mmCIF file of C-alpha atoms in Angstrom:
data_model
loop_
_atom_site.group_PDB
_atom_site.id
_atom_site.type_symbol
_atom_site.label_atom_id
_atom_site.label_comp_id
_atom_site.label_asym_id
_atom_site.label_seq_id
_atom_site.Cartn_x
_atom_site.Cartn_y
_atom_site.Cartn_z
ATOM 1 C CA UNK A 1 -17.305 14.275 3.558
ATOM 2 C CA UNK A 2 -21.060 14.094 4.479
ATOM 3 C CA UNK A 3 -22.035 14.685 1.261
ATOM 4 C CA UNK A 4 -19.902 11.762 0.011
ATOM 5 C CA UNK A 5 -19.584 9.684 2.306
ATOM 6 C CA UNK A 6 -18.342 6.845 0.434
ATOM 7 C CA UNK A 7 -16.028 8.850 -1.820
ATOM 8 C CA UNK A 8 -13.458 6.703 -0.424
ATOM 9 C CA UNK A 9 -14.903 3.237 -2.066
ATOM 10 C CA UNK A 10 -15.157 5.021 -5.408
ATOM 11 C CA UNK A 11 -12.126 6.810 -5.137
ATOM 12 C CA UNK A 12 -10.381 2.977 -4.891
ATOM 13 C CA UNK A 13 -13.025 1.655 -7.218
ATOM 14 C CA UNK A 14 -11.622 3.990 -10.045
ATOM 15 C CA UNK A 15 -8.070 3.927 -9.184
ATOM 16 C CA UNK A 16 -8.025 -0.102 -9.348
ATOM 17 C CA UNK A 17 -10.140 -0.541 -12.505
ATOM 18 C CA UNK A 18 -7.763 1.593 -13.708
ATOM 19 C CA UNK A 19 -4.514 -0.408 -13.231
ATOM 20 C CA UNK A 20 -6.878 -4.188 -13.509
ATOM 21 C CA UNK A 21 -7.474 -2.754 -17.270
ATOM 22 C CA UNK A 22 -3.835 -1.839 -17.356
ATOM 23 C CA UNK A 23 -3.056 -5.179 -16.431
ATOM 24 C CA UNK A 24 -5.613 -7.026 -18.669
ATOM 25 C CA UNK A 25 -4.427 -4.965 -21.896
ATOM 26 C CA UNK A 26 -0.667 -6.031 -20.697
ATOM 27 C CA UNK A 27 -2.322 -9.849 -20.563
ATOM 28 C CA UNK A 28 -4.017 -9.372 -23.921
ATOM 29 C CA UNK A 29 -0.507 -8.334 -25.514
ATOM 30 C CA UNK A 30 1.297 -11.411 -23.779
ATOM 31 C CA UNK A 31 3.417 -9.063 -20.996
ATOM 32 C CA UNK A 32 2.620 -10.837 -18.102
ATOM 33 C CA UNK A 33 3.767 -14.015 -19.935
ATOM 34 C CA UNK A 34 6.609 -12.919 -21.013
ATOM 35 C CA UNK A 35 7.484 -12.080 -17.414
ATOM 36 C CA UNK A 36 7.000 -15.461 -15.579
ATOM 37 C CA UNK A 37 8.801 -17.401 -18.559
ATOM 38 C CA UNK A 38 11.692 -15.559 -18.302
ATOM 39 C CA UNK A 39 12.253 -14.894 -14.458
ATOM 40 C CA UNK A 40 13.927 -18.132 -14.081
ATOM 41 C CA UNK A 41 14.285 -16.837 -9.996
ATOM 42 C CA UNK A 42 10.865 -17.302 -9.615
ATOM 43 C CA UNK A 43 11.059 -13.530 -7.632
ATOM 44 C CA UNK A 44 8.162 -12.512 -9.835
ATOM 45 C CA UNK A 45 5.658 -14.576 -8.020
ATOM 46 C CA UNK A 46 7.122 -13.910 -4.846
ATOM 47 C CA UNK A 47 6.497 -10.451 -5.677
ATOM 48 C CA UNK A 48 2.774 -11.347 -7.095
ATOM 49 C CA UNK A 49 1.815 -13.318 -3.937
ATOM 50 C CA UNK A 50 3.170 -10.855 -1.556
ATOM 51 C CA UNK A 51 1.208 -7.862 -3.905
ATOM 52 C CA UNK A 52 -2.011 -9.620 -4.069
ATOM 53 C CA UNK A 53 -2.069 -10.627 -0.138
ATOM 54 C CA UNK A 54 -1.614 -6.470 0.552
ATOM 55 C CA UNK A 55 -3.812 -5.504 -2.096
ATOM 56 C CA UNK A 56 -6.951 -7.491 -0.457
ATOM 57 C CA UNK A 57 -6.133 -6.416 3.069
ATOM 58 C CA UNK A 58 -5.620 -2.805 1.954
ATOM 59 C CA UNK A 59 -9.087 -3.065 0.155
ATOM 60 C CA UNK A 60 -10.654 -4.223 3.518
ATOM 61 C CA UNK A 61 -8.736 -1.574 5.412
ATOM 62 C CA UNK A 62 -10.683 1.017 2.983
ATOM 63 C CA UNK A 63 -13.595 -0.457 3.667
ATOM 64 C CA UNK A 64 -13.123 -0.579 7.691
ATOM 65 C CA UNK A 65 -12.298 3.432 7.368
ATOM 66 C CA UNK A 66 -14.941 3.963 5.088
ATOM 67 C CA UNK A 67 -17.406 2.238 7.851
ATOM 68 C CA UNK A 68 -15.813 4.268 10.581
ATOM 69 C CA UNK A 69 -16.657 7.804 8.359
ATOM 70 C CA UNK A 70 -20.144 6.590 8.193
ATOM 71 C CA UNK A 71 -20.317 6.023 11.662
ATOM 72 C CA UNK A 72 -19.059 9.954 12.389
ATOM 73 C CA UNK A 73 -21.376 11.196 9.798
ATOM 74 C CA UNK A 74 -24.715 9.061 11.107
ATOM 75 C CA UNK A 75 -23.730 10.172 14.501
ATOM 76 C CA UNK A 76 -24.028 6.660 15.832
ATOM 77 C CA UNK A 77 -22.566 5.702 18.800
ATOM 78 C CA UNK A 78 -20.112 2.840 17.937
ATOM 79 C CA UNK A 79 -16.583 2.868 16.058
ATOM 80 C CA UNK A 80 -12.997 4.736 16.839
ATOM 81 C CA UNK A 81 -14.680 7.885 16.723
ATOM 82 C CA UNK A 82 -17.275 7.187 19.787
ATOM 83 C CA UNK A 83 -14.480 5.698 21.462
ATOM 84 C CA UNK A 84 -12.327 8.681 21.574
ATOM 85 C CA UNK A 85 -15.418 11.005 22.542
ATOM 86 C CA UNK A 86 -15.765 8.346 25.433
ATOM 87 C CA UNK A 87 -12.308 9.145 26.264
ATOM 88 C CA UNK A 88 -13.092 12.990 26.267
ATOM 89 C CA UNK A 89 -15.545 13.010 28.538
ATOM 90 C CA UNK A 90 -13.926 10.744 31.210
ATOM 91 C CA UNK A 91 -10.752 13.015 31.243
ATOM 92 C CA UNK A 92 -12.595 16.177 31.453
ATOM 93 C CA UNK A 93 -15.905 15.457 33.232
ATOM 94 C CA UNK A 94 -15.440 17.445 36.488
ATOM 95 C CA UNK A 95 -12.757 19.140 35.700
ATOM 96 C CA UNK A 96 -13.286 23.018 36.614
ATOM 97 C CA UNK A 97 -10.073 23.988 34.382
ATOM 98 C CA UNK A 98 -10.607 27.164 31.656
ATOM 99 C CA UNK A 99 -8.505 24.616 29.359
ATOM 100 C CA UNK A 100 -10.065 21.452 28.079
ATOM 101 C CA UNK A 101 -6.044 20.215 26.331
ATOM 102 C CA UNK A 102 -6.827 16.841 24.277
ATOM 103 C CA UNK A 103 -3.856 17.177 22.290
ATOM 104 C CA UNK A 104 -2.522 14.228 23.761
ATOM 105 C CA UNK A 105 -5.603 11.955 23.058
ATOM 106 C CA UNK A 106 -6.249 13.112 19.755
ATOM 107 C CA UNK A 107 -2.073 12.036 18.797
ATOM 108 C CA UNK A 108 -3.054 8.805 20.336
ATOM 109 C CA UNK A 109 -6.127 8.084 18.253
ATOM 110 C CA UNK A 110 -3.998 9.278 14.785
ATOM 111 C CA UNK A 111 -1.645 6.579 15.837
ATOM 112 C CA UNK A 112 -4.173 4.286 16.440
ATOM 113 C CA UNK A 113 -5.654 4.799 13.098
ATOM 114 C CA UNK A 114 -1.969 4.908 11.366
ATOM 115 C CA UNK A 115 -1.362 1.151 12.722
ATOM 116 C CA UNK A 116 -4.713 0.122 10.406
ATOM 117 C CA UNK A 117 -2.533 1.043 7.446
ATOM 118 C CA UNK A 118 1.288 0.660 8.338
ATOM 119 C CA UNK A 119 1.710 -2.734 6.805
ATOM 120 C CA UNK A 120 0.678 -1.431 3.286
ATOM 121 C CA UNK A 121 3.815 1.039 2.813
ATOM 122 C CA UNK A 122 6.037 -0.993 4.913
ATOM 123 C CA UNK A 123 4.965 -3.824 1.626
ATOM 124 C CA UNK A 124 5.084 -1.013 -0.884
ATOM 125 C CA UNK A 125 9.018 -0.854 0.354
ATOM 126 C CA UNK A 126 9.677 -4.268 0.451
ATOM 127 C CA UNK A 127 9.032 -4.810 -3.065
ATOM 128 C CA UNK A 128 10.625 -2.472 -4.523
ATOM 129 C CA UNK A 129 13.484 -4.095 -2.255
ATOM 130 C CA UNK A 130 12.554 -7.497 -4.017
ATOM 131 C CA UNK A 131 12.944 -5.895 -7.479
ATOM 132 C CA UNK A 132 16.472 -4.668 -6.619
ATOM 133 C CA UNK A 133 17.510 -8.120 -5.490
ATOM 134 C CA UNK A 134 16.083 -9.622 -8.395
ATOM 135 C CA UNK A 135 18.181 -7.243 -10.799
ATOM 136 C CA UNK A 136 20.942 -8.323 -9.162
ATOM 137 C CA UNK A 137 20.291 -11.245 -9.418
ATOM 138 C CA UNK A 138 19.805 -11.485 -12.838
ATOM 139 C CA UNK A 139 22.618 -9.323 -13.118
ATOM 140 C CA UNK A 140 25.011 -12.230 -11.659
ATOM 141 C CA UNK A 141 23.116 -14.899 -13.677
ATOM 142 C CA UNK A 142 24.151 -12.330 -17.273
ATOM 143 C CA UNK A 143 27.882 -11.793 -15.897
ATOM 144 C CA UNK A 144 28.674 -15.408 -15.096
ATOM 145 C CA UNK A 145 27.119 -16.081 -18.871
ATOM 146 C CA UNK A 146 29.625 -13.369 -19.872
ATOM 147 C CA UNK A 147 32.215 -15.290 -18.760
ATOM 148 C CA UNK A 148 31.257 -18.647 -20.406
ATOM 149 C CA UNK A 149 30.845 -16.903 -23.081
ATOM 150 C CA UNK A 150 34.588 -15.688 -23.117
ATOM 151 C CA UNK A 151 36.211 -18.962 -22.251
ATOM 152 C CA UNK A 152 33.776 -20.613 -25.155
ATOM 153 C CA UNK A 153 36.223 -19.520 -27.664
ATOM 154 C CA UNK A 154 35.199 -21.206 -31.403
ATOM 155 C CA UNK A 155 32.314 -23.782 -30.182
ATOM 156 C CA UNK A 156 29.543 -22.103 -31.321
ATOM 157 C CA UNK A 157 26.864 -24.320 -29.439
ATOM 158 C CA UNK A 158 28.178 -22.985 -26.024
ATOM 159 C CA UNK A 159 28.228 -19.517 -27.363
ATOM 160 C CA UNK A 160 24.746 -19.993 -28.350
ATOM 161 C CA UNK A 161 23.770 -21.296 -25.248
ATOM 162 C CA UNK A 162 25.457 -18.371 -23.061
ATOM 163 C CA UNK A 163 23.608 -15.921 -24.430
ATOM 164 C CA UNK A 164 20.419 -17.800 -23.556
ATOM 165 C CA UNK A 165 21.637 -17.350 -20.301
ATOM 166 C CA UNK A 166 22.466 -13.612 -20.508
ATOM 167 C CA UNK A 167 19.383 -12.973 -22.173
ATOM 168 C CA UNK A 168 18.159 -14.802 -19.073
ATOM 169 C CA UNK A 169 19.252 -12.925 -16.554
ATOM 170 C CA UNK A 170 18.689 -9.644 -18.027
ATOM 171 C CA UNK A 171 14.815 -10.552 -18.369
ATOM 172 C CA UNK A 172 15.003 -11.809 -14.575
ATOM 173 C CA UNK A 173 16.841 -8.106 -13.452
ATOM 174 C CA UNK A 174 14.529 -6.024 -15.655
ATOM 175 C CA UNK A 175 11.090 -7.492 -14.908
ATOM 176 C CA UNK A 176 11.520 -8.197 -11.038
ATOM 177 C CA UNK A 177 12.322 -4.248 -11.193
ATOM 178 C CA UNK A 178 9.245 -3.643 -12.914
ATOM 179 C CA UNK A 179 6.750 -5.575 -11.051
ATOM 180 C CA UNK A 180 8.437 -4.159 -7.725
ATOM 181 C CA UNK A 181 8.421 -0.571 -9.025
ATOM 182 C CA UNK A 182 4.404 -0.878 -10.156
ATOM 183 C CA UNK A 183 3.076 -2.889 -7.499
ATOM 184 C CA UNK A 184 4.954 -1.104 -4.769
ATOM 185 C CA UNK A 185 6.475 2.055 -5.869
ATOM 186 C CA UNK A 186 3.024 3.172 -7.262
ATOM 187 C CA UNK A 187 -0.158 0.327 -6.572
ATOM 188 C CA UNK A 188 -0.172 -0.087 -2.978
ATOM 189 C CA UNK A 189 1.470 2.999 -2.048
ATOM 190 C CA UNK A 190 -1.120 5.018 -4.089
ATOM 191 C CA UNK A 191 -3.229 2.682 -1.786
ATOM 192 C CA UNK A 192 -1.411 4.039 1.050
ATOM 193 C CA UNK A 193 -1.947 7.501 0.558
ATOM 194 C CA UNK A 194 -5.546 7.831 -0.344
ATOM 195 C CA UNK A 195 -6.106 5.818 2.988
ATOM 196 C CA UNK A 196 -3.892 8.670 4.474
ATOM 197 C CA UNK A 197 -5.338 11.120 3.233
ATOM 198 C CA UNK A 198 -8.857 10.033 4.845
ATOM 199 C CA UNK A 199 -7.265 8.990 7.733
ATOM 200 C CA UNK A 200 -6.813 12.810 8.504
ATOM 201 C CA UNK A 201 -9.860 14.196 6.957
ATOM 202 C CA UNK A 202 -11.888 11.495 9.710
ATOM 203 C CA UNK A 203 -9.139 12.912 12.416
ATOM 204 C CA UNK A 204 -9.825 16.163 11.563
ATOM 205 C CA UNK A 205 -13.793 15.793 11.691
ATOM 206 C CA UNK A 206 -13.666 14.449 14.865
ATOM 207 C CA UNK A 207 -11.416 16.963 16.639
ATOM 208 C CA UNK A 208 -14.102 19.435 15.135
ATOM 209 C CA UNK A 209 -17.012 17.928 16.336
ATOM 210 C CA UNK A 210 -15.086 17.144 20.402
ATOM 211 C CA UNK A 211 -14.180 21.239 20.068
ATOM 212 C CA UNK A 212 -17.727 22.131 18.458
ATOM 213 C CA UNK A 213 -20.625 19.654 20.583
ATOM 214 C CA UNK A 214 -18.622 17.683 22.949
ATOM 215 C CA UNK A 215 -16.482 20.166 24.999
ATOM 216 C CA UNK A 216 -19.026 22.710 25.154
ATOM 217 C CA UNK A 217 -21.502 20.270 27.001
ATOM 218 C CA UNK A 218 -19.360 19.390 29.569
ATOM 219 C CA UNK A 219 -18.610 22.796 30.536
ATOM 220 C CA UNK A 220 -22.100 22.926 30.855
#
């Protein structure tokens, strides 16, 4: 991680030009049209606002990490890192114990760092739970069509017009499913991972370096 030490930024920098040219090819073809005009439950924007909101604060949690990996690396005194040394030293300076335990600490400062990120898969979950409630949603709106459909009989007009409204509510049950299943199910929690995955590579380092400089000295 020294040698990179903002691997993280261009780890999200690829992974999010990825999907934004995903997303601008689906523009260019008319997709993302398509999807607003025919989610007459308006979920898809729910789901778009709610995505977007996450998707900037998840950015700016990947910066704050990336900051606090810096910090670790440059040795500077400042951050969650020199905090927890702090913490180190007060528990064990003066102690004459053989064992130097900081077990519990170093749980409490995962934690810590966990809470930075919990929102984003918490988010991830809820919309994917928005999708579902849009398909059956739209799934209600096709079924009551169904059955104007049925009691339409001969007049064609009303026939015509039902299946506008099945059509309807299958578009609003399909694409609330898909923007809940790629935003959530796979963009932010994607998100959520790589910012687990550093989130124990920086816990890691920093048990290392208590173990490896800091304990050492104050058995000194």
């Amino acid at each position: 991680m020294k040698k990179n030490a903002n691997i993280l930024i261009y780890t999200f920098l690829l992974i999010n030009s990825f999907f934004c040219l995903l997303l601008y090819s689906a523009y260019l073809l008319g997709w993302i049209q398509q999807v607003f005009t025919s989610d007459s439950s308006y979920l898809s924007y729910v789901i778009c606002l709610i995505f977007f909101i996450i998707w900037i604060m998840s950015i700016y949690a990947a910066l704050w990490i990336n900051k606090e990996i810096s910090y670790l690396n440059e040795n500077k005194q400042i951050g969650f890192a020199s905090e927890y040394v702090d913490l180190v030293r007060k528990k064990f300076s003066g102690n004459k114990s053989i064992s130097y335990d900081h077990s519990l600490l170093a749980n409490t400062f995962q934690v810590k760092l966990y809470l930075k990120i919990k929102y984003i898969s918490y988010t991830a979950n809820l919309l994917i739970l928005l999708g579902l409630i849009g398909t059956v949603i739209g799934f209600i709106i096709a079924v009551g069509g169904l059955g104007d459909s049925l009691a339409g009989g001969q007049n064609l007009s009303r026939v015509q017009t039902v299946l506008g409204q099945i059509v309807n509510g299958m578009g609003v049950a399909l694409f609330t499913t898909l923007l809940g299943s790629i935003f959530g199910g796979i963009w932010l929690q994607l998100h959520y991972e790589i910012l687990s995955n550093f989130i124990e590579k920086f816990v890691i380092n920093v048990i290392e370096k208590v173990e490896s400089e800091i304990i050492p000295n104050i058995e000194k």
